[in-house]
């Protein structure tokens, strides 16, 4: 919950989602199934969970059915169709002297994203198929050859409905944050936040959606839990005062 914003800001936050970049009328209808109709609704639809991609491994040290991340180089790209009209994209990733095969079904548009020699980070649940590790529909992050391995990420997991996937909701949430988060009005004065160790609203909102790490996520959560309890206590106090 938040303190009532000024009329101008309230009007901006009430902007129908169909006018947010990347939405449009059709996708707005899908979001409405989740109760998301305005920019404000989307901004305050917090993730229900997070996918932990902070466990980096060498291919030789992989374990089955655990979320893990591997840094490697694209060795081969193979795209083909099946007799039933479906498509299979296979990307062979080399790390040291070991290989990981990444597979995507019915996503032929991904073919143009991969080229031999690319450096990337693959994250997902790996399975050992014979002598080789495989990952089906893994998350991929492209990096430069000389770039240091970035810290693992916590990917937000949002409620979904048929026709929407996590990547789309993440992208739309990022767009909403970029366009509107700076306009949100604070509930607590700066001195109060400092005394109680609370993050500013804009920072907390960004980090609860896309946390840099686990401590950042906890700080963001603490801000909103404190705010919720504070406003609840204030409402109860006002009710008591009126009843008296």
PDB file of C-alpha atoms in Angstrom:
ATOM      1  CA  UNK A   1       0.000   0.000   0.000  1.00  0.00           C
ATOM      2  CA  UNK A   2       1.081   3.577  -0.641  1.00  0.00           C
ATOM      3  CA  UNK A   3       0.036   7.049   0.399  1.00  0.00           C
ATOM      4  CA  UNK A   4      -2.333   8.652  -2.135  1.00  0.00           C
ATOM      5  CA  UNK A   5      -0.262  10.226  -4.922  1.00  0.00           C
ATOM      6  CA  UNK A   6      -0.932  13.688  -6.314  1.00  0.00           C
ATOM      7  CA  UNK A   7      -3.770  13.876  -8.883  1.00  0.00           C
ATOM      8  CA  UNK A   8      -1.350  14.165 -11.824  1.00  0.00           C
ATOM      9  CA  UNK A   9       0.711  11.179 -10.729  1.00  0.00           C
ATOM     10  CA  UNK A  10      -2.401   9.186  -9.858  1.00  0.00           C
ATOM     11  CA  UNK A  11      -3.680   9.796 -13.377  1.00  0.00           C
ATOM     12  CA  UNK A  12      -0.403   8.623 -14.892  1.00  0.00           C
ATOM     13  CA  UNK A  13      -0.353   5.468 -12.772  1.00  0.00           C
ATOM     14  CA  UNK A  14      -3.946   4.781 -13.806  1.00  0.00           C
ATOM     15  CA  UNK A  15      -2.878   4.599 -17.474  1.00  0.00           C
ATOM     16  CA  UNK A  16      -4.486   1.486 -19.012  1.00  0.00           C
ATOM     17  CA  UNK A  17      -1.914  -1.200 -19.699  1.00  0.00           C
ATOM     18  CA  UNK A  18      -2.778  -1.362 -23.384  1.00  0.00           C
ATOM     19  CA  UNK A  19      -0.916   1.948 -23.776  1.00  0.00           C
ATOM     20  CA  UNK A  20       2.271   0.635 -22.158  1.00  0.00           C
ATOM     21  CA  UNK A  21       4.999  -0.087 -24.695  1.00  0.00           C
ATOM     22  CA  UNK A  22       4.817  -3.717 -25.806  1.00  0.00           C
ATOM     23  CA  UNK A  23       1.250  -4.371 -24.619  1.00  0.00           C
ATOM     24  CA  UNK A  24      -1.541  -3.359 -27.005  1.00  0.00           C
ATOM     25  CA  UNK A  25      -5.239  -4.349 -26.809  1.00  0.00           C
ATOM     26  CA  UNK A  26      -4.821  -8.136 -27.199  1.00  0.00           C
ATOM     27  CA  UNK A  27      -2.155  -8.517 -24.529  1.00  0.00           C
ATOM     28  CA  UNK A  28      -4.007  -6.072 -22.278  1.00  0.00           C
ATOM     29  CA  UNK A  29      -6.939  -8.505 -22.290  1.00  0.00           C
ATOM     30  CA  UNK A  30      -4.640 -11.315 -21.157  1.00  0.00           C
ATOM     31  CA  UNK A  31      -3.229  -9.156 -18.353  1.00  0.00           C
ATOM     32  CA  UNK A  32      -6.760  -8.241 -17.277  1.00  0.00           C
ATOM     33  CA  UNK A  33      -7.393 -11.927 -16.582  1.00  0.00           C
ATOM     34  CA  UNK A  34      -4.769 -11.574 -13.852  1.00  0.00           C
ATOM     35  CA  UNK A  35      -6.444  -8.455 -12.478  1.00  0.00           C
ATOM     36  CA  UNK A  36      -3.829  -6.192 -14.087  1.00  0.00           C
ATOM     37  CA  UNK A  37      -5.493  -3.285 -15.849  1.00  0.00           C
ATOM     38  CA  UNK A  38      -3.352  -0.234 -15.075  1.00  0.00           C
ATOM     39  CA  UNK A  39       0.319   0.628 -14.835  1.00  0.00           C
ATOM     40  CA  UNK A  40      -0.052   0.779 -11.061  1.00  0.00           C
ATOM     41  CA  UNK A  41      -1.476  -2.764 -11.019  1.00  0.00           C
ATOM     42  CA  UNK A  42       1.561  -4.059 -12.902  1.00  0.00           C
ATOM     43  CA  UNK A  43       4.105  -2.163 -10.794  1.00  0.00           C
ATOM     44  CA  UNK A  44       2.678  -3.589  -7.577  1.00  0.00           C
ATOM     45  CA  UNK A  45       2.126  -7.119  -8.818  1.00  0.00           C
ATOM     46  CA  UNK A  46       5.109  -8.563  -6.974  1.00  0.00           C
ATOM     47  CA  UNK A  47       6.739 -11.848  -8.037  1.00  0.00           C
ATOM     48  CA  UNK A  48       5.304 -14.935  -6.359  1.00  0.00           C
ATOM     49  CA  UNK A  49       8.762 -16.533  -6.352  1.00  0.00           C
ATOM     50  CA  UNK A  50      12.267 -16.261  -7.832  1.00  0.00           C
ATOM     51  CA  UNK A  51      14.358 -18.548 -10.008  1.00  0.00           C
ATOM     52  CA  UNK A  52      17.813 -18.772  -8.441  1.00  0.00           C
ATOM     53  CA  UNK A  53      20.515 -18.679 -11.131  1.00  0.00           C
ATOM     54  CA  UNK A  54      23.408 -17.991  -8.768  1.00  0.00           C
ATOM     55  CA  UNK A  55      24.834 -21.549  -8.753  1.00  0.00           C
ATOM     56  CA  UNK A  56      27.718 -21.461 -11.294  1.00  0.00           C
ATOM     57  CA  UNK A  57      29.334 -24.785 -12.211  1.00  0.00           C
ATOM     58  CA  UNK A  58      31.782 -26.277 -14.652  1.00  0.00           C
ATOM     59  CA  UNK A  59      30.104 -28.853 -16.885  1.00  0.00           C
ATOM     60  CA  UNK A  60      32.123 -31.587 -15.160  1.00  0.00           C
ATOM     61  CA  UNK A  61      30.604 -30.573 -11.813  1.00  0.00           C
ATOM     62  CA  UNK A  62      26.956 -30.458 -12.901  1.00  0.00           C
ATOM     63  CA  UNK A  63      24.256 -32.288 -10.966  1.00  0.00           C
ATOM     64  CA  UNK A  64      20.956 -33.469 -12.340  1.00  0.00           C
ATOM     65  CA  UNK A  65      17.709 -31.570 -11.726  1.00  0.00           C
ATOM     66  CA  UNK A  66      19.279 -28.602  -9.974  1.00  0.00           C
ATOM     67  CA  UNK A  67      19.191 -25.024 -11.207  1.00  0.00           C
ATOM     68  CA  UNK A  68      22.746 -24.319 -12.322  1.00  0.00           C
ATOM     69  CA  UNK A  69      24.599 -21.947 -14.620  1.00  0.00           C
ATOM     70  CA  UNK A  70      27.462 -22.690 -16.997  1.00  0.00           C
ATOM     71  CA  UNK A  71      29.675 -20.275 -18.916  1.00  0.00           C
ATOM     72  CA  UNK A  72      30.792 -21.555 -22.294  1.00  0.00           C
ATOM     73  CA  UNK A  73      31.323 -20.990 -26.017  1.00  0.00           C
ATOM     74  CA  UNK A  74      28.933 -21.919 -28.834  1.00  0.00           C
ATOM     75  CA  UNK A  75      30.522 -24.801 -30.705  1.00  0.00           C
ATOM     76  CA  UNK A  76      27.705 -25.761 -33.071  1.00  0.00           C
ATOM     77  CA  UNK A  77      24.151 -24.709 -33.982  1.00  0.00           C
ATOM     78  CA  UNK A  78      21.689 -27.137 -35.525  1.00  0.00           C
ATOM     79  CA  UNK A  79      18.113 -26.314 -36.533  1.00  0.00           C
ATOM     80  CA  UNK A  80      15.804 -28.864 -38.131  1.00  0.00           C
ATOM     81  CA  UNK A  81      12.173 -29.766 -38.578  1.00  0.00           C
ATOM     82  CA  UNK A  82      10.330 -32.958 -37.756  1.00  0.00           C
ATOM     83  CA  UNK A  83       7.890 -34.972 -39.862  1.00  0.00           C
ATOM     84  CA  UNK A  84       5.052 -33.607 -37.735  1.00  0.00           C
ATOM     85  CA  UNK A  85       5.927 -30.010 -38.630  1.00  0.00           C
ATOM     86  CA  UNK A  86       7.623 -29.108 -35.359  1.00  0.00           C
ATOM     87  CA  UNK A  87      11.078 -27.562 -35.078  1.00  0.00           C
ATOM     88  CA  UNK A  88      14.087 -28.404 -32.917  1.00  0.00           C
ATOM     89  CA  UNK A  89      16.966 -26.036 -32.250  1.00  0.00           C
ATOM     90  CA  UNK A  90      20.129 -27.512 -30.763  1.00  0.00           C
ATOM     91  CA  UNK A  91      23.071 -25.432 -29.554  1.00  0.00           C
ATOM     92  CA  UNK A  92      26.265 -27.189 -28.466  1.00  0.00           C
ATOM     93  CA  UNK A  93      28.140 -25.276 -25.754  1.00  0.00           C
ATOM     94  CA  UNK A  94      31.764 -26.057 -24.907  1.00  0.00           C
ATOM     95  CA  UNK A  95      33.348 -25.380 -21.521  1.00  0.00           C
ATOM     96  CA  UNK A  96      36.922 -26.621 -21.235  1.00  0.00           C
ATOM     97  CA  UNK A  97      36.897 -30.073 -22.739  1.00  0.00           C
ATOM     98  CA  UNK A  98      33.255 -30.782 -21.910  1.00  0.00           C
ATOM     99  CA  UNK A  99      30.011 -30.108 -23.751  1.00  0.00           C
ATOM    100  CA  UNK A 100      26.442 -29.154 -22.923  1.00  0.00           C
ATOM    101  CA  UNK A 101      23.675 -29.456 -25.503  1.00  0.00           C
ATOM    102  CA  UNK A 102      20.876 -26.886 -25.234  1.00  0.00           C
ATOM    103  CA  UNK A 103      17.563 -27.701 -26.898  1.00  0.00           C
ATOM    104  CA  UNK A 104      14.510 -25.608 -27.774  1.00  0.00           C
ATOM    105  CA  UNK A 105      11.330 -26.999 -29.304  1.00  0.00           C
ATOM    106  CA  UNK A 106       9.122 -24.972 -31.655  1.00  0.00           C
ATOM    107  CA  UNK A 107      11.070 -21.732 -31.271  1.00  0.00           C
ATOM    108  CA  UNK A 108      12.730 -21.386 -34.716  1.00  0.00           C
ATOM    109  CA  UNK A 109      13.129 -17.612 -34.299  1.00  0.00           C
ATOM    110  CA  UNK A 110      15.900 -18.275 -31.759  1.00  0.00           C
ATOM    111  CA  UNK A 111      18.148 -19.660 -34.510  1.00  0.00           C
ATOM    112  CA  UNK A 112      19.314 -16.217 -35.596  1.00  0.00           C
ATOM    113  CA  UNK A 113      20.420 -15.376 -32.062  1.00  0.00           C
ATOM    114  CA  UNK A 114      23.174 -18.022 -31.963  1.00  0.00           C
ATOM    115  CA  UNK A 115      26.497 -18.075 -33.800  1.00  0.00           C
ATOM    116  CA  UNK A 116      29.556 -20.272 -33.381  1.00  0.00           C
ATOM    117  CA  UNK A 117      32.163 -18.626 -31.164  1.00  0.00           C
ATOM    118  CA  UNK A 118      29.700 -16.688 -29.021  1.00  0.00           C
ATOM    119  CA  UNK A 119      30.340 -16.582 -25.291  1.00  0.00           C
ATOM    120  CA  UNK A 120      27.282 -17.082 -23.143  1.00  0.00           C
ATOM    121  CA  UNK A 121      25.892 -18.218 -19.816  1.00  0.00           C
ATOM    122  CA  UNK A 122      23.359 -21.036 -19.818  1.00  0.00           C
ATOM    123  CA  UNK A 123      21.087 -21.499 -16.804  1.00  0.00           C
ATOM    124  CA  UNK A 124      18.593 -24.258 -16.170  1.00  0.00           C
ATOM    125  CA  UNK A 125      18.032 -27.788 -14.913  1.00  0.00           C
ATOM    126  CA  UNK A 126      20.563 -30.074 -16.579  1.00  0.00           C
ATOM    127  CA  UNK A 127      20.058 -33.750 -17.341  1.00  0.00           C
ATOM    128  CA  UNK A 128      22.632 -36.344 -18.281  1.00  0.00           C
ATOM    129  CA  UNK A 129      21.647 -38.015 -21.561  1.00  0.00           C
ATOM    130  CA  UNK A 130      24.150 -40.796 -22.168  1.00  0.00           C
ATOM    131  CA  UNK A 131      27.634 -39.280 -22.062  1.00  0.00           C
ATOM    132  CA  UNK A 132      26.453 -35.684 -22.553  1.00  0.00           C
ATOM    133  CA  UNK A 133      24.630 -33.097 -20.460  1.00  0.00           C
ATOM    134  CA  UNK A 134      21.481 -31.502 -21.883  1.00  0.00           C
ATOM    135  CA  UNK A 135      19.355 -28.507 -20.956  1.00  0.00           C
ATOM    136  CA  UNK A 136      15.855 -28.056 -22.405  1.00  0.00           C
ATOM    137  CA  UNK A 137      14.672 -24.463 -22.886  1.00  0.00           C
ATOM    138  CA  UNK A 138      17.403 -22.957 -20.672  1.00  0.00           C
ATOM    139  CA  UNK A 139      17.805 -19.275 -19.902  1.00  0.00           C
ATOM    140  CA  UNK A 140      20.643 -17.700 -21.920  1.00  0.00           C
ATOM    141  CA  UNK A 141      22.713 -14.581 -21.303  1.00  0.00           C
ATOM    142  CA  UNK A 142      25.142 -13.464 -24.033  1.00  0.00           C
ATOM    143  CA  UNK A 143      28.447 -11.976 -22.851  1.00  0.00           C
ATOM    144  CA  UNK A 144      31.699 -10.725 -24.365  1.00  0.00           C
ATOM    145  CA  UNK A 145      34.742 -13.017 -24.514  1.00  0.00           C
ATOM    146  CA  UNK A 146      36.796 -10.791 -22.209  1.00  0.00           C
ATOM    147  CA  UNK A 147      33.927 -10.013 -19.852  1.00  0.00           C
ATOM    148  CA  UNK A 148      34.152 -11.334 -16.319  1.00  0.00           C
ATOM    149  CA  UNK A 149      31.485 -13.825 -15.361  1.00  0.00           C
ATOM    150  CA  UNK A 150      28.662 -11.706 -13.903  1.00  0.00           C
ATOM    151  CA  UNK A 151      27.042 -12.573 -10.626  1.00  0.00           C
ATOM    152  CA  UNK A 152      24.133 -14.960 -10.909  1.00  0.00           C
ATOM    153  CA  UNK A 153      20.639 -13.550 -11.035  1.00  0.00           C
ATOM    154  CA  UNK A 154      17.358 -14.052  -9.272  1.00  0.00           C
ATOM    155  CA  UNK A 155      14.710 -14.120 -12.003  1.00  0.00           C
ATOM    156  CA  UNK A 156      11.197 -13.083 -10.914  1.00  0.00           C
ATOM    157  CA  UNK A 157       8.373 -15.607 -11.322  1.00  0.00           C
ATOM    158  CA  UNK A 158       4.981 -13.973 -11.900  1.00  0.00           C
ATOM    159  CA  UNK A 159       1.426 -15.315 -12.005  1.00  0.00           C
ATOM    160  CA  UNK A 160       0.528 -16.257 -15.592  1.00  0.00           C
ATOM    161  CA  UNK A 161      -2.453 -16.997 -17.770  1.00  0.00           C
ATOM    162  CA  UNK A 162      -2.669 -18.831 -21.081  1.00  0.00           C
ATOM    163  CA  UNK A 163      -1.037 -16.723 -23.790  1.00  0.00           C
ATOM    164  CA  UNK A 164       1.505 -15.049 -21.501  1.00  0.00           C
ATOM    165  CA  UNK A 165       4.937 -16.344 -20.545  1.00  0.00           C
ATOM    166  CA  UNK A 166       7.447 -15.262 -17.909  1.00  0.00           C
ATOM    167  CA  UNK A 167       9.703 -13.503 -20.419  1.00  0.00           C
ATOM    168  CA  UNK A 168       6.857 -11.313 -21.638  1.00  0.00           C
ATOM    169  CA  UNK A 169       5.698 -10.335 -18.153  1.00  0.00           C
ATOM    170  CA  UNK A 170       9.282  -9.582 -17.092  1.00  0.00           C
ATOM    171  CA  UNK A 171       9.777  -7.360 -20.123  1.00  0.00           C
ATOM    172  CA  UNK A 172       6.536  -5.475 -19.544  1.00  0.00           C
ATOM    173  CA  UNK A 173       7.315  -5.013 -15.857  1.00  0.00           C
ATOM    174  CA  UNK A 174      10.741  -3.638 -16.741  1.00  0.00           C
ATOM    175  CA  UNK A 175       9.120  -1.195 -19.189  1.00  0.00           C
ATOM    176  CA  UNK A 176       6.695  -0.033 -16.514  1.00  0.00           C
ATOM    177  CA  UNK A 177       9.504   0.476 -14.010  1.00  0.00           C
ATOM    178  CA  UNK A 178      11.624   2.417 -16.513  1.00  0.00           C
ATOM    179  CA  UNK A 179       8.744   4.669 -17.517  1.00  0.00           C
ATOM    180  CA  UNK A 180       6.895   5.220 -14.235  1.00  0.00           C
ATOM    181  CA  UNK A 181       8.831   4.187 -11.106  1.00  0.00           C
ATOM    182  CA  UNK A 182      10.561   7.555 -10.765  1.00  0.00           C
ATOM    183  CA  UNK A 183       7.147   9.251 -10.470  1.00  0.00           C
ATOM    184  CA  UNK A 184       6.008   7.338  -7.392  1.00  0.00           C
ATOM    185  CA  UNK A 185       5.652   9.485  -4.293  1.00  0.00           C
ATOM    186  CA  UNK A 186       7.280   8.447  -1.055  1.00  0.00           C
ATOM    187  CA  UNK A 187       5.290   7.422   1.988  1.00  0.00           C
ATOM    188  CA  UNK A 188       8.089   8.055   4.503  1.00  0.00           C
ATOM    189  CA  UNK A 189      10.306  11.145   4.934  1.00  0.00           C
ATOM    190  CA  UNK A 190      14.013  10.600   4.340  1.00  0.00           C
ATOM    191  CA  UNK A 191      14.924  11.023   8.006  1.00  0.00           C
ATOM    192  CA  UNK A 192      12.322   8.427   9.018  1.00  0.00           C
ATOM    193  CA  UNK A 193      13.697   5.950   6.452  1.00  0.00           C
ATOM    194  CA  UNK A 194      17.234   6.474   7.706  1.00  0.00           C
ATOM    195  CA  UNK A 195      16.208   5.948  11.327  1.00  0.00           C
ATOM    196  CA  UNK A 196      14.425   2.703  10.499  1.00  0.00           C
ATOM    197  CA  UNK A 197      16.825   1.411   7.856  1.00  0.00           C
ATOM    198  CA  UNK A 198      14.274   1.497   5.061  1.00  0.00           C
ATOM    199  CA  UNK A 199      15.058   1.768   1.358  1.00  0.00           C
ATOM    200  CA  UNK A 200      13.470   4.518  -0.773  1.00  0.00           C
ATOM    201  CA  UNK A 201      10.322   3.392  -2.570  1.00  0.00           C
ATOM    202  CA  UNK A 202      11.761   3.503  -6.092  1.00  0.00           C
ATOM    203  CA  UNK A 203      14.796   1.414  -5.181  1.00  0.00           C
ATOM    204  CA  UNK A 204      12.743  -1.099  -3.224  1.00  0.00           C
ATOM    205  CA  UNK A 205      10.239  -1.462  -6.051  1.00  0.00           C
ATOM    206  CA  UNK A 206      12.968  -2.087  -8.629  1.00  0.00           C
ATOM    207  CA  UNK A 207      14.782  -4.592  -6.425  1.00  0.00           C
ATOM    208  CA  UNK A 208      11.683  -6.562  -5.464  1.00  0.00           C
ATOM    209  CA  UNK A 209      11.044  -7.175  -9.152  1.00  0.00           C
ATOM    210  CA  UNK A 210      14.647  -7.603 -10.311  1.00  0.00           C
ATOM    211  CA  UNK A 211      16.882  -8.133  -7.265  1.00  0.00           C
ATOM    212  CA  UNK A 212      20.630  -7.789  -7.722  1.00  0.00           C
ATOM    213  CA  UNK A 213      21.184 -10.459  -5.078  1.00  0.00           C
ATOM    214  CA  UNK A 214      19.531 -12.112  -2.093  1.00  0.00           C
ATOM    215  CA  UNK A 215      20.410  -9.348   0.442  1.00  0.00           C
ATOM    216  CA  UNK A 216      18.875  -6.766  -1.923  1.00  0.00           C
ATOM    217  CA  UNK A 217      15.700  -8.824  -2.171  1.00  0.00           C
ATOM    218  CA  UNK A 218      15.446  -9.027   1.618  1.00  0.00           C
ATOM    219  CA  UNK A 219      15.925  -5.253   1.969  1.00  0.00           C
ATOM    220  CA  UNK A 220      13.224  -4.607  -0.628  1.00  0.00           C
ATOM    221  CA  UNK A 221      10.825  -7.001   1.081  1.00  0.00           C
ATOM    222  CA  UNK A 222      11.522  -5.400   4.453  1.00  0.00           C
ATOM    223  CA  UNK A 223      10.585  -1.987   3.075  1.00  0.00           C
ATOM    224  CA  UNK A 224       7.182  -3.166   1.830  1.00  0.00           C
ATOM    225  CA  UNK A 225       6.374  -5.321   4.846  1.00  0.00           C
ATOM    226  CA  UNK A 226       7.178  -2.388   7.158  1.00  0.00           C
ATOM    227  CA  UNK A 227       5.097  -0.059   5.004  1.00  0.00           C
ATOM    228  CA  UNK A 228       2.122  -2.419   4.966  1.00  0.00           C
ATOM    229  CA  UNK A 229       2.194  -2.857   8.748  1.00  0.00           C
ATOM    230  CA  UNK A 230       2.693   0.870   9.353  1.00  0.00           C
ATOM    231  CA  UNK A 231      -0.318   1.849   7.255  1.00  0.00           C
ATOM    232  CA  UNK A 232      -2.415  -0.920   8.836  1.00  0.00           C
ATOM    233  CA  UNK A 233      -1.559   0.319  12.331  1.00  0.00           C
ATOM    234  CA  UNK A 234      -2.343   3.878  11.276  1.00  0.00           C
ATOM    235  CA  UNK A 235      -5.736   2.824   9.931  1.00  0.00           C
ATOM    236  CA  UNK A 236      -6.549   0.964  13.158  1.00  0.00           C
ATOM    237  CA  UNK A 237      -5.539   3.970  15.241  1.00  0.00           C
ATOM    238  CA  UNK A 238      -7.756   6.279  13.193  1.00  0.00           C
ATOM    239  CA  UNK A 239     -10.698   3.897  13.487  1.00  0.00           C
ATOM    240  CA  UNK A 240     -10.246   3.737  17.272  1.00  0.00           C
ATOM    241  CA  UNK A 241     -10.104   7.512  17.457  1.00  0.00           C
ATOM    242  CA  UNK A 242     -13.337   7.849  15.477  1.00  0.00           C
ATOM    243  CA  UNK A 243     -15.125   5.254  17.653  1.00  0.00           C
ATOM    244  CA  UNK A 244     -14.131   7.111  20.797  1.00  0.00           C
TER     245      UNK A 244
END
